[in-house]
Coordinates of C-alpha atoms in Angstrom, one line a residue:
Chain E
M297 CA 220.9 103.7 87.3
K298 CA 219.3 100.9 84.7
F299 CA 215.9 99.6 84.4
T300 CA 214.6 96.6 83.4
E301 CA 211.4 95.7 80.9
E302 CA 210.8 93.4 83.9
H303 CA 210.1 97.0 86.4
E304 CA 213.0 96.4 88.2
W305 CA 216.3 99.0 89.0
L306 CA 219.7 98.3 88.9
R307 CA 222.5 100.8 90.6
I308 CA 226.5 100.1 90.6
E309 CA 227.5 100.6 94.1
G310 CA 231.3 100.5 94.0
D311 CA 231.7 96.5 92.7
V312 CA 228.2 95.0 93.5
V313 CA 224.6 96.1 91.6
V314 CA 221.8 97.0 94.2
V315 CA 218.1 95.6 92.7
G316 CA 214.8 96.7 93.4
I317 CA 211.1 97.4 91.5
T318 CA 210.0 100.7 90.5
E319 CA 207.8 103.4 91.8
H320 CA 205.9 102.3 89.1
A321 CA 205.6 98.5 89.5
A322 CA 205.2 99.2 93.3
E323 CA 202.1 101.8 92.3
Q324 CA 200.8 98.7 89.7
L325 CA 201.0 95.8 92.9
G326 CA 199.3 98.0 95.2
D327 CA 200.1 97.6 99.1
V328 CA 202.8 94.9 99.5
V329 CA 202.6 91.9 102.2
F330 CA 204.5 90.2 101.9
V331 CA 208.7 89.6 100.9
E332 CA 210.3 86.2 100.7
L333 CA 214.1 86.9 99.9
P334 CA 216.7 84.7 98.4
E335 CA 219.7 82.7 100.5
T336 CA 222.6 84.6 100.0
D337 CA 226.3 83.4 98.6
Q338 CA 224.0 81.6 96.1
E339 CA 224.7 82.0 92.4
V340 CA 221.9 82.3 90.7
A341 CA 221.8 83.3 86.7
K342 CA 219.5 86.0 84.7
D343 CA 215.7 85.7 84.7
D344 CA 215.9 83.6 88.2
E345 CA 213.2 83.6 90.5
V346 CA 214.8 84.9 93.4
V347 CA 212.5 87.2 95.0
V348 CA 208.5 86.1 95.9
I349 CA 206.7 89.5 97.0
E350 CA 203.0 89.6 97.0
S351 CA 200.3 92.6 97.6
V352 CA 196.9 92.6 98.3
K353 CA 196.4 92.1 95.0
A354 CA 198.7 89.1 94.2
A355 CA 201.4 87.3 94.3
S356 CA 204.8 87.8 91.9
D357 CA 208.3 87.0 91.4
I358 CA 210.9 89.0 90.4
L359 CA 214.0 87.6 88.5
A360 CA 217.3 88.3 88.6
P361 CA 218.1 90.7 86.1
I362 CA 221.8 89.7 85.2
D363 CA 224.2 86.7 86.2
G364 CA 226.0 87.1 89.1
E365 CA 226.1 86.3 93.0
I366 CA 223.6 87.4 95.6
V367 CA 225.7 88.9 98.9
E368 CA 223.3 90.7 100.4
V369 CA 219.4 91.3 101.3
N370 CA 217.4 93.7 102.7
T371 CA 215.9 91.6 105.5
M372 CA 213.9 94.6 106.6
L373 CA 211.3 94.4 104.0
V374 CA 210.3 91.1 105.7
D375 CA 209.5 92.5 109.2
E376 CA 207.8 96.1 107.2
P377 CA 207.0 95.0 103.2
G378 CA 204.8 98.5 102.9
K379 CA 208.5 99.9 102.7
V380 CA 207.9 98.7 98.8
N381 CA 205.6 101.0 98.6
D382 CA 206.6 103.9 100.6
D383 CA 210.2 104.2 99.0
A384 CA 210.3 101.7 96.2
Q385 CA 213.8 103.1 94.3
G386 CA 215.1 103.5 97.7
D387 CA 215.6 101.6 100.8
A388 CA 213.7 99.9 100.6
W389 CA 215.8 98.0 97.5
F390 CA 215.4 93.4 97.8
F391 CA 219.2 92.7 96.9
K392 CA 222.5 93.5 95.8
M393 CA 224.8 91.1 94.0
K394 CA 228.1 90.4 92.6
P395 CA 227.0 90.7 89.0
A396 CA 229.4 88.3 86.3
D397 CA 229.4 90.2 83.4
L398 CA 228.7 93.5 83.5
S399 CA 228.4 93.8 80.4
Q400 CA 224.7 92.4 80.3
M401 CA 223.4 95.7 82.0
D402 CA 225.0 97.4 78.7
E403 CA 221.5 97.1 77.0
M404 CA 219.1 98.2 79.6
M405 CA 217.2 101.0 79.8
D406 CA 217.9 104.2 81.3
E407 CA 215.1 106.4 83.0
A408 CA 214.1 108.1 80.2
A409 CA 213.8 105.0 78.0
Y410 CA 211.8 103.2 81.2
K411 CA 209.7 106.1 81.2
A412 CA 208.7 105.9 77.5
F413 CA 208.2 102.1 77.8
I414 CA 205.7 102.3 80.4
G415 CA 204.2 105.8 78.9
Chain A
M40 CA 184.3 95.4 77.9
S41 CA 181.6 97.0 76.3
D42 CA 179.0 95.5 77.6
L43 CA 179.5 95.7 80.8
K44 CA 177.0 97.2 83.0
R45 CA 177.1 100.4 85.0
T46 CA 175.9 101.2 88.6
G47 CA 174.4 104.7 88.4
L48 CA 177.3 106.1 90.7
Y49 CA 179.7 105.0 87.6
D50 CA 180.7 108.6 87.1
I51 CA 181.5 109.5 90.5
H52 CA 183.5 107.0 90.6
V53 CA 185.7 108.2 87.6
E54 CA 185.7 111.5 89.3
L55 CA 187.5 110.5 92.2
G56 CA 190.4 108.3 90.2
A57 CA 189.2 104.6 90.7
K58 CA 190.8 101.6 89.0
M59 CA 187.6 100.0 87.5
V60 CA 187.0 96.0 87.0
P61 CA 185.1 94.1 85.7
F62 CA 182.6 92.1 88.6
A63 CA 180.1 90.0 88.1
G64 CA 179.0 92.0 84.6
Y65 CA 179.4 95.6 85.9
D66 CA 182.3 97.8 85.8
M67 CA 182.8 98.3 89.7
P68 CA 185.8 99.9 92.0
V69 CA 188.3 97.7 92.6
Q70 CA 190.5 100.8 94.6
Y71 CA 190.6 103.8 94.9
P72 CA 194.0 106.9 94.8
L73 CA 193.7 105.3 99.1
G74 CA 194.5 101.9 97.9
V75 CA 193.2 98.9 99.7
M76 CA 194.6 98.9 102.5
K77 CA 194.3 102.5 103.8
E78 CA 190.1 101.8 102.4
H79 CA 190.1 98.9 104.7
I80 CA 191.7 101.2 107.8
H81 CA 189.7 103.8 107.3
T82 CA 186.9 101.9 107.0
R83 CA 187.4 100.5 110.7
T84 CA 187.9 103.8 111.9
S85 CA 186.2 106.3 110.5
A86 CA 183.3 105.6 108.0
G87 CA 183.4 103.6 104.2
L88 CA 180.9 104.4 101.4
F89 CA 180.7 101.3 99.9
D90 CA 179.1 100.8 95.9
V91 CA 176.4 97.7 96.1
S92 CA 174.2 98.6 93.0
H93 CA 175.5 95.4 91.4
M94 CA 173.2 93.0 93.5
G95 CA 169.8 92.0 92.9
Q96 CA 166.4 94.5 94.6
V97 CA 163.6 91.3 94.9
L98 CA 159.9 92.6 96.1
L99 CA 157.9 89.7 97.6
R100 CA 154.0 90.6 97.7
P101 CA 151.5 87.9 98.4
K102 CA 148.8 88.5 96.5
S103 CA 146.4 87.2 99.9
G104 CA 147.6 90.3 101.3
D105 CA 149.0 88.3 103.9
V106 CA 152.6 88.5 104.3
A107 CA 152.9 85.6 106.4
D108 CA 152.0 84.0 102.3
A109 CA 155.1 85.3 101.3
A110 CA 156.8 84.2 104.2
L111 CA 155.6 81.1 103.5
A112 CA 156.0 80.8 100.2
L113 CA 159.8 82.1 100.5
E114 CA 160.3 78.7 102.8
S115 CA 160.1 76.5 100.0
L116 CA 163.2 78.2 98.4
V117 CA 164.6 78.2 101.8
P118 CA 166.2 76.3 105.1
V119 CA 165.0 79.5 107.4
S120 CA 162.0 80.8 109.4
L121 CA 160.4 84.0 107.8
L122 CA 156.9 83.3 109.5
A123 CA 158.4 84.4 112.6
L124 CA 160.8 87.4 111.1
K125 CA 159.0 90.4 112.6
E126 CA 157.7 93.7 110.8
G127 CA 160.4 96.0 110.5
R128 CA 163.6 93.0 110.6
Q129 CA 165.7 91.7 108.0
R130 CA 167.5 87.5 108.5
Y131 CA 170.0 86.0 105.9
A132 CA 168.9 83.0 104.5
M133 CA 170.6 80.4 101.1
F134 CA 168.8 79.1 98.2
T135 CA 169.3 75.3 98.0
N136 CA 169.5 72.8 95.6
D137 CA 168.0 69.3 95.8
A138 CA 171.1 68.1 96.1
G139 CA 171.4 70.3 99.6
G140 CA 174.0 72.7 98.0
I141 CA 173.3 76.4 98.2
T142 CA 172.7 78.1 95.0
D143 CA 173.2 82.2 96.5
D144 CA 172.6 84.2 100.0
L145 CA 170.7 86.5 100.5
M146 CA 169.1 88.7 103.2
V147 CA 165.0 88.6 103.5
A148 CA 163.4 91.5 105.6
N149 CA 159.9 91.6 106.5
R150 CA 158.8 94.8 105.7
G151 CA 155.1 94.6 106.9
D152 CA 153.1 93.9 103.9
H153 CA 155.4 92.3 101.7
L154 CA 158.8 90.7 101.4
F155 CA 162.2 93.1 100.7
V156 CA 164.8 90.5 99.2
V157 CA 168.6 91.5 98.8
V158 CA 170.7 89.1 97.0
N159 CA 174.0 88.7 94.8
A160 CA 175.1 90.6 91.6
A161 CA 175.9 87.4 90.0
C162 CA 173.2 84.7 91.1
K163 CA 170.2 87.2 90.4
G164 CA 169.1 86.1 87.1
A165 CA 169.4 83.0 88.6
D166 CA 166.9 83.9 91.9
I167 CA 165.2 85.8 90.3
A168 CA 164.2 83.4 87.5
H169 CA 164.3 80.9 90.3
M170 CA 161.6 82.8 92.9
Q171 CA 159.1 83.4 89.9
A172 CA 159.2 79.2 89.1
N173 CA 158.3 79.2 92.4
L174 CA 157.3 81.8 94.6
S175 CA 154.2 83.4 91.1
D176 CA 151.3 81.5 92.9
M177 CA 151.6 83.3 95.8
C178 CA 153.3 86.4 95.4
E179 CA 153.1 88.7 92.8
I180 CA 157.8 89.4 92.3
E181 CA 158.6 93.2 91.4
V182 CA 162.4 93.4 90.4
I183 CA 163.3 96.8 91.6
E184 CA 165.5 98.1 88.9
D185 CA 165.4 101.7 89.6
R186 CA 167.2 102.4 93.0
A187 CA 170.6 101.6 93.7
L188 CA 171.8 100.7 96.9
L189 CA 174.6 102.1 98.6
A190 CA 176.6 100.6 102.2
L191 CA 177.7 103.3 104.4
Q192 CA 179.8 101.5 107.4
G193 CA 182.2 102.2 110.2
P194 CA 181.9 103.6 113.5
L195 CA 180.8 107.0 112.1
A196 CA 178.1 105.7 110.2
E197 CA 175.7 106.5 112.9
A198 CA 176.8 109.7 113.4
V199 CA 176.5 110.5 109.1
L200 CA 173.8 108.9 108.4
A201 CA 171.8 109.7 111.2
A202 CA 172.3 113.6 109.9
I203 CA 170.4 112.5 106.2
A204 CA 167.3 110.6 108.3
P205 CA 166.1 109.3 111.2
V206 CA 168.6 105.9 111.6
A207 CA 170.0 106.7 114.7
E208 CA 167.3 104.2 116.5
M209 CA 167.6 101.3 114.8
K210 CA 169.4 98.2 116.1
F211 CA 171.6 95.3 113.9
M212 CA 168.9 93.6 111.9
D213 CA 166.7 96.9 111.8
V214 CA 164.8 97.7 108.8
A215 CA 162.7 100.9 107.8
I216 CA 161.0 103.1 105.4
V217 CA 162.7 107.0 106.1
G218 CA 162.2 110.3 104.2
S219 CA 164.9 112.5 103.2
D220 CA 165.7 115.3 101.2
F221 CA 166.8 112.1 99.0
G222 CA 163.0 110.4 98.4
D223 CA 162.5 107.3 100.5
L224 CA 165.8 105.6 101.1
W225 CA 165.3 102.2 102.3
V226 CA 167.7 101.1 105.1
S227 CA 168.6 98.4 106.7
R228 CA 171.4 99.0 110.1
S229 CA 173.9 95.8 108.5
G230 CA 176.6 95.2 106.0
Y231 CA 179.3 92.7 104.7
S232 CA 182.2 94.7 107.1
G233 CA 182.2 93.0 110.3
E234 CA 181.4 97.2 111.0
D235 CA 178.6 99.0 112.5
G236 CA 176.5 100.2 110.0
Y237 CA 174.1 100.4 106.9
E238 CA 172.6 99.2 103.3
V239 CA 170.2 101.6 102.3
S240 CA 168.1 102.3 98.4
V241 CA 167.7 104.8 96.7
S242 CA 166.7 105.8 93.4
N243 CA 168.2 105.6 90.6
D244 CA 167.8 109.8 89.8
Q245 CA 168.7 111.2 93.7
A246 CA 171.7 108.5 94.2
A247 CA 174.4 110.0 92.9
A248 CA 173.3 112.8 94.8
F249 CA 173.3 110.8 98.2
A250 CA 176.4 109.8 97.7
R251 CA 177.6 112.9 97.0
A252 CA 176.5 114.2 100.8
L253 CA 177.9 111.6 102.4
L254 CA 181.4 111.9 100.8
A255 CA 180.7 115.4 101.6
T256 CA 180.9 114.6 104.9
D257 CA 183.6 114.6 107.7
G258 CA 185.2 111.1 107.6
V259 CA 183.6 109.5 104.5
E260 CA 185.5 108.0 101.8
P261 CA 184.6 105.9 99.2
I262 CA 186.1 102.1 99.7
G263 CA 186.4 99.4 96.3
L264 CA 186.0 95.6 96.2
G265 CA 189.1 95.4 97.8
A266 CA 188.9 96.4 100.6
R267 CA 185.0 94.4 100.8
D268 CA 186.6 91.2 100.5
S269 CA 189.7 92.3 103.2
L270 CA 186.9 94.1 105.0
R271 CA 184.4 90.7 105.5
L272 CA 186.8 88.3 105.8
E273 CA 188.4 90.0 108.9
A274 CA 184.8 89.7 109.7
G275 CA 184.7 86.0 109.2
L276 CA 181.9 86.4 106.3
C277 CA 181.7 84.1 103.2
L278 CA 182.2 85.1 100.0
Y279 CA 179.5 83.3 97.9
G280 CA 181.1 82.1 95.4
N281 CA 184.4 81.5 96.8
D282 CA 183.5 79.6 100.3
I283 CA 180.2 78.8 99.8
D284 CA 178.6 77.0 96.3
E285 CA 176.0 74.8 94.7
T286 CA 178.9 72.0 96.0
T287 CA 178.5 72.8 99.7
S288 CA 176.0 72.3 102.1
P289 CA 174.3 74.8 104.9
V290 CA 176.5 72.6 107.3
E291 CA 180.0 72.3 105.6
G292 CA 179.5 76.4 105.1
A293 CA 179.5 76.7 108.8
I294 CA 176.5 78.8 108.3
E295 CA 173.3 76.4 109.7
W296 CA 173.6 79.2 112.7
A297 CA 170.9 80.6 110.4
I298 CA 168.6 77.5 109.4
Q299 CA 165.9 77.9 112.8
K300 CA 164.9 74.9 115.2
V301 CA 161.6 75.2 113.6
R302 CA 162.6 74.3 109.9
R303 CA 164.9 71.2 111.8
N304 CA 163.0 67.6 112.6
G305 CA 161.5 67.6 115.1
G306 CA 160.5 71.8 114.0
E307 CA 156.8 72.2 113.6
R308 CA 158.3 73.2 109.6
A309 CA 160.5 70.7 110.0
G310 CA 161.9 69.9 106.1
G311 CA 160.3 71.5 102.7
F312 CA 163.0 73.1 101.4
P313 CA 165.4 72.0 98.7
G314 CA 167.9 69.2 99.5
A315 CA 166.3 68.7 103.2
D316 CA 166.9 65.7 103.3
R317 CA 170.8 65.7 103.0
I318 CA 171.1 69.0 105.3
L319 CA 168.6 67.8 107.8
N320 CA 170.8 65.1 108.2
E321 CA 174.0 67.0 108.5
L322 CA 172.2 69.2 110.9
E323 CA 172.1 66.2 113.1
N324 CA 175.4 63.6 112.2
G325 CA 177.3 66.6 111.2
A326 CA 179.2 67.3 107.2
A327 CA 182.5 65.3 105.8
R328 CA 184.2 68.9 106.3
R329 CA 183.8 72.4 107.4
R330 CA 184.8 75.2 106.8
V331 CA 186.9 77.0 109.3
G332 CA 188.8 80.3 109.4
I333 CA 193.1 79.9 109.1
L334 CA 195.9 81.7 110.4
P335 CA 199.4 80.9 108.7
D336 CA 201.4 80.5 111.0
G337 CA 204.0 82.9 109.3
R338 CA 203.5 86.0 107.0
A339 CA 202.8 84.6 103.6
P340 CA 199.0 84.7 102.5
M341 CA 197.9 81.6 102.0
R342 CA 194.8 82.1 99.1
A343 CA 191.7 80.9 97.5
H344 CA 192.4 77.3 96.5
T345 CA 195.8 76.6 98.1
L346 CA 195.6 72.6 99.1
L347 CA 196.3 71.6 102.5
F348 CA 197.8 68.6 104.1
A349 CA 197.5 67.4 107.6
D350 CA 201.3 67.3 107.7
E351 CA 204.8 68.2 106.1
T352 CA 204.7 65.6 103.4
S353 CA 201.5 63.0 103.4
D354 CA 200.1 62.9 99.9
T355 CA 196.3 63.0 101.0
T356 CA 194.8 66.7 100.9
I357 CA 192.5 67.4 103.7
G358 CA 191.1 70.3 101.8
E359 CA 191.5 74.0 100.0
I360 CA 191.2 77.0 101.1
T361 CA 188.9 79.6 99.1
S362 CA 189.7 82.6 101.0
G363 CA 192.7 84.2 101.9
A364 CA 194.8 88.0 102.1
F365 CA 196.1 90.1 104.8
G366 CA 194.3 92.0 107.2
P367 CA 194.9 95.1 107.7
T368 CA 192.9 95.3 111.7
I369 CA 194.6 92.1 112.7
E370 CA 197.7 93.0 110.3
R371 CA 198.8 89.1 109.6
P372 CA 197.4 87.1 106.8
M373 CA 194.1 85.1 107.2
S374 CA 191.9 82.0 105.2
M375 CA 189.0 80.4 105.6
G376 CA 188.9 77.2 104.0
Y377 CA 187.5 73.4 103.7
V378 CA 188.5 71.0 106.1
T379 CA 187.7 67.4 106.5
T380 CA 186.3 67.2 109.7
E381 CA 188.3 65.4 112.2
H382 CA 190.8 68.7 111.6
A383 CA 189.1 71.5 111.6
A384 CA 188.4 71.6 115.0
T385 CA 190.2 75.0 116.4
G386 CA 194.0 75.3 117.6
N387 CA 194.5 72.3 115.0
T388 CA 197.9 72.8 113.0
I389 CA 197.4 71.9 109.6
Y390 CA 199.2 72.6 106.6
A391 CA 199.1 74.7 103.9
E392 CA 201.6 74.3 100.4
V393 CA 202.9 77.4 99.5
R394 CA 204.4 77.5 96.4
G395 CA 205.8 74.4 97.0
K396 CA 206.9 74.6 100.0
R397 CA 204.5 73.0 103.6
L398 CA 203.6 76.0 105.7
P399 CA 201.9 75.8 109.3
A400 CA 198.8 77.3 109.9
T401 CA 196.5 76.8 112.2
V402 CA 192.5 76.7 113.0
A403 CA 191.1 79.6 114.4
D404 CA 187.9 80.6 116.0
M405 CA 186.0 83.7 112.7
P406 CA 185.8 86.9 113.6
F407 CA 189.5 87.4 113.2
R408 CA 188.1 90.8 114.0
P409 CA 185.0 91.0 116.3
S410 CA 182.7 92.8 114.7
T411 CA 181.0 95.8 116.0
Y412 CA 177.1 95.3 115.6
K413 CA 175.3 97.6 117.8
R414 CA 172.8 95.0 118.8

């Protein structure tokens, strides 16, 4: 698993990359009450805003961590946004991407580095 | 940050693991480890303890010794009948300005030989100065600095507090001074959550022990400002500074129910408060805009300052959301805000612009969740 400074995690699963937010991020957001997912089969560029997530506190965006195509979204989160708080790094993934260039993940943090990053 | 004031319960908040935030000049708990959603639900199903010590507590003692004189004096600042307020009862009121706007909302209690007033934290300095400037001829104005204020809200509140002091017989908006192991408690059966419950003023030197005794009782959890906001919003209660302020009149703010007939045109003590011309006129003829409940049709919350439109395309706004959040008990997003009167009818569809998209919402009656006051 790789981690970004935007508190996303990325996991390679066959030829796609699964993306979610970290438990730390979910805890900071507080109870999640709304998730708006992107359309599938669309090309996105790194740092495009692809997901809107609203907690009891505020709205925030999730950015595409790499270039590629959104191939699947986790529609369960639309009906059960609270899953993000229950299982952020497991069942509550947000979308799967077909990466344009996997080497974009090379510079990302591993789990130890992410733990150091969040202190 | 260092100039933030602390309430007498600060150490308890920190000990309980609260996330502290600046609020109205105080360092206050926004949530505890339970989290906003569970704190909200807990208050509705058991009992929640809130620290509201940042609010202002003031006694108005009539120089004549007759509480009616204090009531009449305060009536010169609020459009509410206080002369009719019976001993042991409390009433909601609002300070108005010469333009008919609201400078704060408050609770006024008749305690026999004086009035007890509770005002909002953010406004208390201005409110006290306002009362000193206008009421000093008739009243001694005593600002209470040595007492904390706690709210215990929810279906278990009565049983929990009745184990400490004789409060079970009180009805909604009754007030009493009752003895306890924690000294005299100034109790009102009221609150701001839409639940039955109490607000209790307790001396600072007993406040921590009193709070610990309540928290040691089964079913009582500490509740932060986050859940306080979603609770009051589900209950349709307006928050001063968000939903009403100096630019909104009581009629626009839909709180004219607090203005009794005796202070309206044709009443025995009609007018005689700041902004009376405008407010009396609006009471008869309505205002151009109105605070209403708004339920988004979809799941996206519509938060404060979101602009409202009559349809999906027009450029002209019809109003703005003033409070918006997810309602944990009603399990859907909810908002309140102002719309022009022609769009204010219950059931009317309006559109809110959220992240560049016009999303439909419906004007709805409040409270969104029926309140459970013990009347």
